[in-house]
Tab-separated table of C-alpha atoms and ligand atoms in Angstrom:
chain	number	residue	atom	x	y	z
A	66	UNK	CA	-81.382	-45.465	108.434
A	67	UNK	CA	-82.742	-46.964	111.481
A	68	UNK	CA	-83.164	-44.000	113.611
A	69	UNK	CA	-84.476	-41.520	110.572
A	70	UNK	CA	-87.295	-44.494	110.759
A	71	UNK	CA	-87.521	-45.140	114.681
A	72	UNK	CA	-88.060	-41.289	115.042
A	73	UNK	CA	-91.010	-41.195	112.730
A	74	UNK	CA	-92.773	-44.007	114.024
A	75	UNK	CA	-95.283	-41.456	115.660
A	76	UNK	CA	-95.272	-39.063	112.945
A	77	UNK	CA	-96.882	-42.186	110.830
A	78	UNK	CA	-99.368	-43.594	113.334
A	79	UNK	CA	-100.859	-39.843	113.885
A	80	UNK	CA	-100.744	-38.764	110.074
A	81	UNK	CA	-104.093	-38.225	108.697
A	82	UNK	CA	-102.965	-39.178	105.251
A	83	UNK	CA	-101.797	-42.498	106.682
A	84	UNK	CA	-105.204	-43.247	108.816
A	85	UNK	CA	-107.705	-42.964	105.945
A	86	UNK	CA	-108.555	-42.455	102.315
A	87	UNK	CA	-110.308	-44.264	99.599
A	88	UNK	CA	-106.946	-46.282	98.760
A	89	UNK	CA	-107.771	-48.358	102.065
A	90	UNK	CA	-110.774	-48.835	101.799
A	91	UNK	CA	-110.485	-50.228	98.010
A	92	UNK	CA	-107.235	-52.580	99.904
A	93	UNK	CA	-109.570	-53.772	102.042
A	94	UNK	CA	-112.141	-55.016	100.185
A	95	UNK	CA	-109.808	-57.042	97.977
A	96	UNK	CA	-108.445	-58.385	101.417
A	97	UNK	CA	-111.507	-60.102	102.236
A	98	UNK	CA	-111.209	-63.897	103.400
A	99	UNK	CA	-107.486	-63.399	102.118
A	100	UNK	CA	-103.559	-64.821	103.979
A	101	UNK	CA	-101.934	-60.830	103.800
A	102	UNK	CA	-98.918	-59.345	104.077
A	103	UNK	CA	-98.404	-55.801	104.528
A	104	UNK	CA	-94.807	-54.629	103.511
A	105	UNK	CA	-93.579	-51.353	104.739
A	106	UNK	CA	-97.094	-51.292	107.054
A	107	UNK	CA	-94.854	-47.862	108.748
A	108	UNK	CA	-98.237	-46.935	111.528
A	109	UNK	CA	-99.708	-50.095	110.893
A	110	UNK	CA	-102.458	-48.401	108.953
A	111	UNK	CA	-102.836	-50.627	106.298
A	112	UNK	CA	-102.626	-53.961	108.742
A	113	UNK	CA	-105.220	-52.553	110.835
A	114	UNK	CA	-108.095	-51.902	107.921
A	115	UNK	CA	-107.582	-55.359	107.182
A	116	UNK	CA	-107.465	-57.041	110.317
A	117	UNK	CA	-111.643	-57.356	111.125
A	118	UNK	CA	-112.134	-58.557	107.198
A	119	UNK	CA	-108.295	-60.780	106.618
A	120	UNK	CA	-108.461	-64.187	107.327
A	121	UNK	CA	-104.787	-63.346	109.049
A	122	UNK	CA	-102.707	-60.260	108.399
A	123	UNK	CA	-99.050	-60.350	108.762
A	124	UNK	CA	-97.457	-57.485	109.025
A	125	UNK	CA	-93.758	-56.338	108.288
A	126	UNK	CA	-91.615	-53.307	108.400
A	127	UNK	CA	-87.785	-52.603	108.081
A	128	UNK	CA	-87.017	-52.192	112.099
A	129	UNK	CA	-88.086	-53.184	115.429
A	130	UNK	CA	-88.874	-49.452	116.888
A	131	UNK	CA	-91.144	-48.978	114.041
A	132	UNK	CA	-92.846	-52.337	114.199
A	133	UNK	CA	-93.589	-51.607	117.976
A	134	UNK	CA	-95.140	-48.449	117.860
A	135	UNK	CA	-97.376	-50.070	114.921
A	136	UNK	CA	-97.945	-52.996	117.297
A	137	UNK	CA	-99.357	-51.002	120.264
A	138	UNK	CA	-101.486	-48.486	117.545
A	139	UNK	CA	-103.332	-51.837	116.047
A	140	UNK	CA	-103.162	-53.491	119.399
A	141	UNK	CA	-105.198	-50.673	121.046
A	142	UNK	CA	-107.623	-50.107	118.065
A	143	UNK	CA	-108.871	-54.117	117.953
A	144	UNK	CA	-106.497	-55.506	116.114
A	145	UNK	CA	-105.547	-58.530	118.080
A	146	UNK	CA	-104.729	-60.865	115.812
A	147	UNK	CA	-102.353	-59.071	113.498
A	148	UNK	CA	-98.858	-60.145	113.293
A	149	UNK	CA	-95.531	-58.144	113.216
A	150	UNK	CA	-92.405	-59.601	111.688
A	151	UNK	CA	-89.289	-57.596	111.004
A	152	UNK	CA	-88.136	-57.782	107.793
A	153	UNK	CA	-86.504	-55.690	104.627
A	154	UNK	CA	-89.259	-55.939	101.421
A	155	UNK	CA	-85.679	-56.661	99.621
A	156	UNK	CA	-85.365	-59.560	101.465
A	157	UNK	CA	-88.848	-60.280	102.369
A	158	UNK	CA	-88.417	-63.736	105.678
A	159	UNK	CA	-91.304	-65.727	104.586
A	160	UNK	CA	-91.662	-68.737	102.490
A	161	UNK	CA	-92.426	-68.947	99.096
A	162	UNK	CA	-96.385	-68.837	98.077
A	163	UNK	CA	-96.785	-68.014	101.505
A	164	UNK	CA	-99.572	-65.197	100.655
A	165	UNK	CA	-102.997	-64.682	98.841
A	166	UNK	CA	-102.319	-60.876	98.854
A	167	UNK	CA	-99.475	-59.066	99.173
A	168	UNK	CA	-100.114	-54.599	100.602
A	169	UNK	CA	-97.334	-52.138	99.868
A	170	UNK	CA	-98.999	-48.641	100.930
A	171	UNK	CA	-97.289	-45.116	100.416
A	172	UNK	CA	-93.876	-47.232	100.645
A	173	UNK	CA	-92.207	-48.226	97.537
A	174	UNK	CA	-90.711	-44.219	97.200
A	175	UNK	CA	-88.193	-45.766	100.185
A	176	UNK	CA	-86.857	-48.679	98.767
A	177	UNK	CA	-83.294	-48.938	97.476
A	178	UNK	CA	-84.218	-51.778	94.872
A	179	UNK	CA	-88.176	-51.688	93.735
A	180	UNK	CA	-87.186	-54.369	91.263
A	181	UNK	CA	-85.819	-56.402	93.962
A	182	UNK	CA	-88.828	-55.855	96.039
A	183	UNK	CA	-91.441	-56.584	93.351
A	184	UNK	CA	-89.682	-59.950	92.920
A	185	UNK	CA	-89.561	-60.800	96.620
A	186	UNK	CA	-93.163	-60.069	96.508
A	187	UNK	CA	-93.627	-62.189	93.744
A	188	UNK	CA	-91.776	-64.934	95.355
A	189	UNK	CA	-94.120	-64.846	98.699
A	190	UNK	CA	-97.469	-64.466	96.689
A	191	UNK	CA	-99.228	-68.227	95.396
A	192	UNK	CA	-99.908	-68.124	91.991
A	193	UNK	CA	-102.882	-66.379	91.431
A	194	UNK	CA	-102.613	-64.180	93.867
A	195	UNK	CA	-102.825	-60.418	93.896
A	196	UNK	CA	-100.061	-57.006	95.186
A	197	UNK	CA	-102.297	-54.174	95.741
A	198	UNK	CA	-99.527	-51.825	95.729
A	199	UNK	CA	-99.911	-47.441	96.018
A	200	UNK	CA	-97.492	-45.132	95.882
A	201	UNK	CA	-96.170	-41.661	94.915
A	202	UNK	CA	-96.507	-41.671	90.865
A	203	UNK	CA	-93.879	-40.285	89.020
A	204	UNK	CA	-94.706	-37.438	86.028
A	205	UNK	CA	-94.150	-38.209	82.824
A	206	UNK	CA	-92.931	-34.445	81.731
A	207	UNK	CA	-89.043	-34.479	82.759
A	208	UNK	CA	-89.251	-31.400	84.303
A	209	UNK	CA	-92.218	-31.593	85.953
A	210	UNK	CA	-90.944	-34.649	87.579
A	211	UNK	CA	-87.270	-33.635	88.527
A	212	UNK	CA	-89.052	-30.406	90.530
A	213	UNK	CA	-91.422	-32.883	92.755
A	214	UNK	CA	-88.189	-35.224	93.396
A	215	UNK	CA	-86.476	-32.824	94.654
A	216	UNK	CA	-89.566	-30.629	96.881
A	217	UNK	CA	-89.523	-34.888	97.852
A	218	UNK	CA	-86.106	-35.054	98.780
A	219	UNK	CA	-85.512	-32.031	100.535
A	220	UNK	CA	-88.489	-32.580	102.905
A	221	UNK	CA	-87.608	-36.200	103.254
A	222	UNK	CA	-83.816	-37.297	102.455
A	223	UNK	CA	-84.951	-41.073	102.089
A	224	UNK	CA	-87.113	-40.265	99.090
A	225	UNK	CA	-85.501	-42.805	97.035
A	226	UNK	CA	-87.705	-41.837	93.623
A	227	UNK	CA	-91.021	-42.465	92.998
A	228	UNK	CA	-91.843	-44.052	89.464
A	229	UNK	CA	-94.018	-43.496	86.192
A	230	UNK	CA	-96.762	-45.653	85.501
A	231	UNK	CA	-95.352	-47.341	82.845
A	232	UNK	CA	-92.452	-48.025	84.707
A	233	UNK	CA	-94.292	-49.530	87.143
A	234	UNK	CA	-95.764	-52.141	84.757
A	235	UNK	CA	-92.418	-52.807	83.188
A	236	UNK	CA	-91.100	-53.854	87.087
A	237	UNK	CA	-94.270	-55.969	87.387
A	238	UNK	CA	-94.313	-57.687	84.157
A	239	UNK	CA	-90.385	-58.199	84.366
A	240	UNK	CA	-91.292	-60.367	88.012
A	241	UNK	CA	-94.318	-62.120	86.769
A	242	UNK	CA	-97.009	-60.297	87.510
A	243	UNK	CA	-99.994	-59.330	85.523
A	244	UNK	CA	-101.424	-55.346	86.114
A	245	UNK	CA	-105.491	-56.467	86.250
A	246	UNK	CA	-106.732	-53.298	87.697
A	247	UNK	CA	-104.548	-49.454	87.574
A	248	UNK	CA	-105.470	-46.162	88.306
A	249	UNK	CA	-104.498	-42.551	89.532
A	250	UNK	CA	-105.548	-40.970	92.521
A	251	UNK	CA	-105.208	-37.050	93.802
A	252	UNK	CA	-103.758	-36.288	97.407
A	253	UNK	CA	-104.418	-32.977	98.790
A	254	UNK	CA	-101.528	-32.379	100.774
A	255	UNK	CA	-101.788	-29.231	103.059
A	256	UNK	CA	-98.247	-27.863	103.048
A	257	UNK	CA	-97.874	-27.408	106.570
A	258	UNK	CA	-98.956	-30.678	107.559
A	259	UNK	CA	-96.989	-32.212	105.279
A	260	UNK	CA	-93.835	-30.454	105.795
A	261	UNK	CA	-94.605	-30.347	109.660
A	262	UNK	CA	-94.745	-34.137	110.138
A	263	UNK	CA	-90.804	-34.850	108.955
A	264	UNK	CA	-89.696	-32.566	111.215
A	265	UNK	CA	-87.917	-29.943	109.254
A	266	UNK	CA	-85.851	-27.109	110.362
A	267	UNK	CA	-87.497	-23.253	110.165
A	268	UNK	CA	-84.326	-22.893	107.703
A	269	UNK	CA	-84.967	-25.874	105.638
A	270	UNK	CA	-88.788	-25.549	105.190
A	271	UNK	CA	-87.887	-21.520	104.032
A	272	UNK	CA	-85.127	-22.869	101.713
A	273	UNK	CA	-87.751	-25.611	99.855
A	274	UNK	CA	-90.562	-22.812	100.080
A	275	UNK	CA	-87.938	-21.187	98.099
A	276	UNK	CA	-87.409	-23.668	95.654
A	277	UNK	CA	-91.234	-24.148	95.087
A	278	UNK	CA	-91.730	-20.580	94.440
A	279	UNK	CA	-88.922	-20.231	92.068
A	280	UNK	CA	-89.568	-23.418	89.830
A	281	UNK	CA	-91.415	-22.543	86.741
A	282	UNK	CA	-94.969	-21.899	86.995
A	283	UNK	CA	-95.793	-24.803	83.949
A	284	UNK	CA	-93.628	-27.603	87.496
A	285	UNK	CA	-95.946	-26.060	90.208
A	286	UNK	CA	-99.368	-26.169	88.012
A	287	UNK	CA	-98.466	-30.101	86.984
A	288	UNK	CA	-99.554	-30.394	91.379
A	289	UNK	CA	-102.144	-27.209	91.491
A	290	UNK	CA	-99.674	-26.114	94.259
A	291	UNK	CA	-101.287	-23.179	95.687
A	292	UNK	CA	-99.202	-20.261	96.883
A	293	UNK	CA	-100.158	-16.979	98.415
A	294	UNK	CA	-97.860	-14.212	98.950
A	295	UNK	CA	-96.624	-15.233	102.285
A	296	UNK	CA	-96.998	-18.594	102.277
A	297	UNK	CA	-97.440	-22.571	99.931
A	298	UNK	CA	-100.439	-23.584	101.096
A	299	UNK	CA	-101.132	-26.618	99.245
A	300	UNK	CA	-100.317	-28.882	96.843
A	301	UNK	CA	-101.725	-32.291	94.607
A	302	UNK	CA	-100.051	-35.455	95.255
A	303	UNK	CA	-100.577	-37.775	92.101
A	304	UNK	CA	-100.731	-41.442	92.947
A	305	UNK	CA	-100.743	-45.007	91.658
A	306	UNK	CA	-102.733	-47.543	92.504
A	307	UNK	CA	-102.935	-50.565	90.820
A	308	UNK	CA	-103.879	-54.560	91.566
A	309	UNK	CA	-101.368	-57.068	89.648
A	310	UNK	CA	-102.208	-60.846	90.040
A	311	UNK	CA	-99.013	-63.854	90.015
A	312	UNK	CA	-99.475	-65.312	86.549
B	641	SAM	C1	-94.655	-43.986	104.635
B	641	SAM	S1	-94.335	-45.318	105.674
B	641	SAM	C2	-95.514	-46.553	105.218
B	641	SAM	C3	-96.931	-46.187	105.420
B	641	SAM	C4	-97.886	-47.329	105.548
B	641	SAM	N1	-97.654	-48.382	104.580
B	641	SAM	C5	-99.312	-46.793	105.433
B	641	SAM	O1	-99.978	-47.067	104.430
B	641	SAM	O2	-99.756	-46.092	106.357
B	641	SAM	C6	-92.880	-46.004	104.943
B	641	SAM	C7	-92.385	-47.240	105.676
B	641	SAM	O3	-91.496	-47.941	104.821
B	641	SAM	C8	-90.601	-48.614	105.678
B	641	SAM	N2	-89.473	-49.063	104.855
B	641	SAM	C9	-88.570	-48.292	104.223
B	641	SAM	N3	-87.718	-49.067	103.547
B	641	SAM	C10	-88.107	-50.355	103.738
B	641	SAM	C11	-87.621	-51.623	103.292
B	641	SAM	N4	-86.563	-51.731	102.476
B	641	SAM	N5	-88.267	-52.736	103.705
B	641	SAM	C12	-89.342	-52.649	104.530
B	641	SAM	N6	-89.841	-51.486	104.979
B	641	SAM	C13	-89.233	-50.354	104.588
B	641	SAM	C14	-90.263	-47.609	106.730
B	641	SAM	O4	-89.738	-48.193	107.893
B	641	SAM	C15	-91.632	-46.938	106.958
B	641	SAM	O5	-92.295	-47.541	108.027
């Protein structure tokens, strides 16, 4: 686990996806004034758009290669003040009530326990206050969903799962915390890019290419992937985004 995360630390700082999008902006708004904690901040993407606006922004990934590379990235964009604390979002080392707002970005898809994780956030938020969380949303057609786990899995092994909306609510509610603002966003993901930046082998990017163009057309038009003869060019990259506030 440690080194499939150490060896993408640049692969997250430089990603395009990571850097920018309408998500962060919309997190950072609602960071204003604010104690935060960014779980899972991977680049230190999220940590960063809040740092100039955050009263103080603490942020906290699983391992110590990844938290370094995210150091030096906010470090030499401004970000002075920001804070880097190891730590596992299952086991979150922070007091309790310790936070205003609580960030989990493009993250949640990795955990082993999101239950676990939603209560640990729980735990560190003070009543009242708010996880902005985004993440890969699960589809609610079966089949449609079982063909984007596994295009997910085979590009990146730890893809856990990524969840349905109404899942999501049902983990939130179950930990005490009140959905106050939800909706979906679309990710263009440009297949290259996106395959490119975990690193696969020629043979394993040909075998999912594969996959994608085998799966029933009714799978690939749920994500407007875009094929030509030769080549998957493109596809759509449903996410969640939604504000819940600690009864
Ligand atoms: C896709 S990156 C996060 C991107 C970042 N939040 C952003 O918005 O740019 C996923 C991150 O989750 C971290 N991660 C995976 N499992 C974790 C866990 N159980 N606890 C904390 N961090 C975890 C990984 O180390 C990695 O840095």
């Amino acid at each position: 686990m440690t080194d499939v995360w150490s060896e993408r630390a640049d692969a997250y700082r430089e990603s395009e996806a990571h850097r920018q999008g309408r998500d962060l902006e919309l997190f950072a708004e609602w960071t204003a004034g604010k104690t935060v904690l960014d779980v899972a901040t991977g680049g230190g993407h999220p940590a960063l758009a809040f740092a100039s606006i955050a009263h103080r922004v603490v942020a906290c990934d699983l391992t110590e290669p990844m938290l370094a590379a995210a150091r030096a990235h906010v470090r030499s964009r401004g970000g002075a003040s920001v804070e880097f604390v190891a730590g596992d979002a299952g086991a979150l080392p922070f007091r309790d009530e310790a936070f205003d707002v609580v960030a989990c970005r493009t993250a949640a898809h990795h955990f082993a326990d999101v239950a676990g994780a939603v209560r640990q956030i729980h735990r560190v938020l003070r009543p009242g206050g708010s996880l902005l969380l985004q993440d890969i949303l699960g589809h609610d057609e079966a089949d449609a969903n079982a063909f984007i786990l596994e295009v997910e899995k085979r590009r990146d092994p730890s893809h856990v799962r990524s969840y349905r909306a109404a899942e999501w609510k049902a983990f939130l509610r179950a930990a005490g915390l009140t959905v106050m603002d939800d909706s979906v966003i679309w990710k263009l993901r440009e297949w290259n890019e996106w395959t490119g930046r975990m690193r696969m082998t020629t043979e394993a990017r040909r075998d999912l290419e594969d996959f994608v163009r085998r799966a029933p057309e009714r799978c690939r038009a749920a994500f407007d992937f875009q094929l030509t003869r030769d080549a998957v060019v493109s596809f759509n990259d449903r996410q969640v985004l939604i504000r819940a506030d600690r009864d």
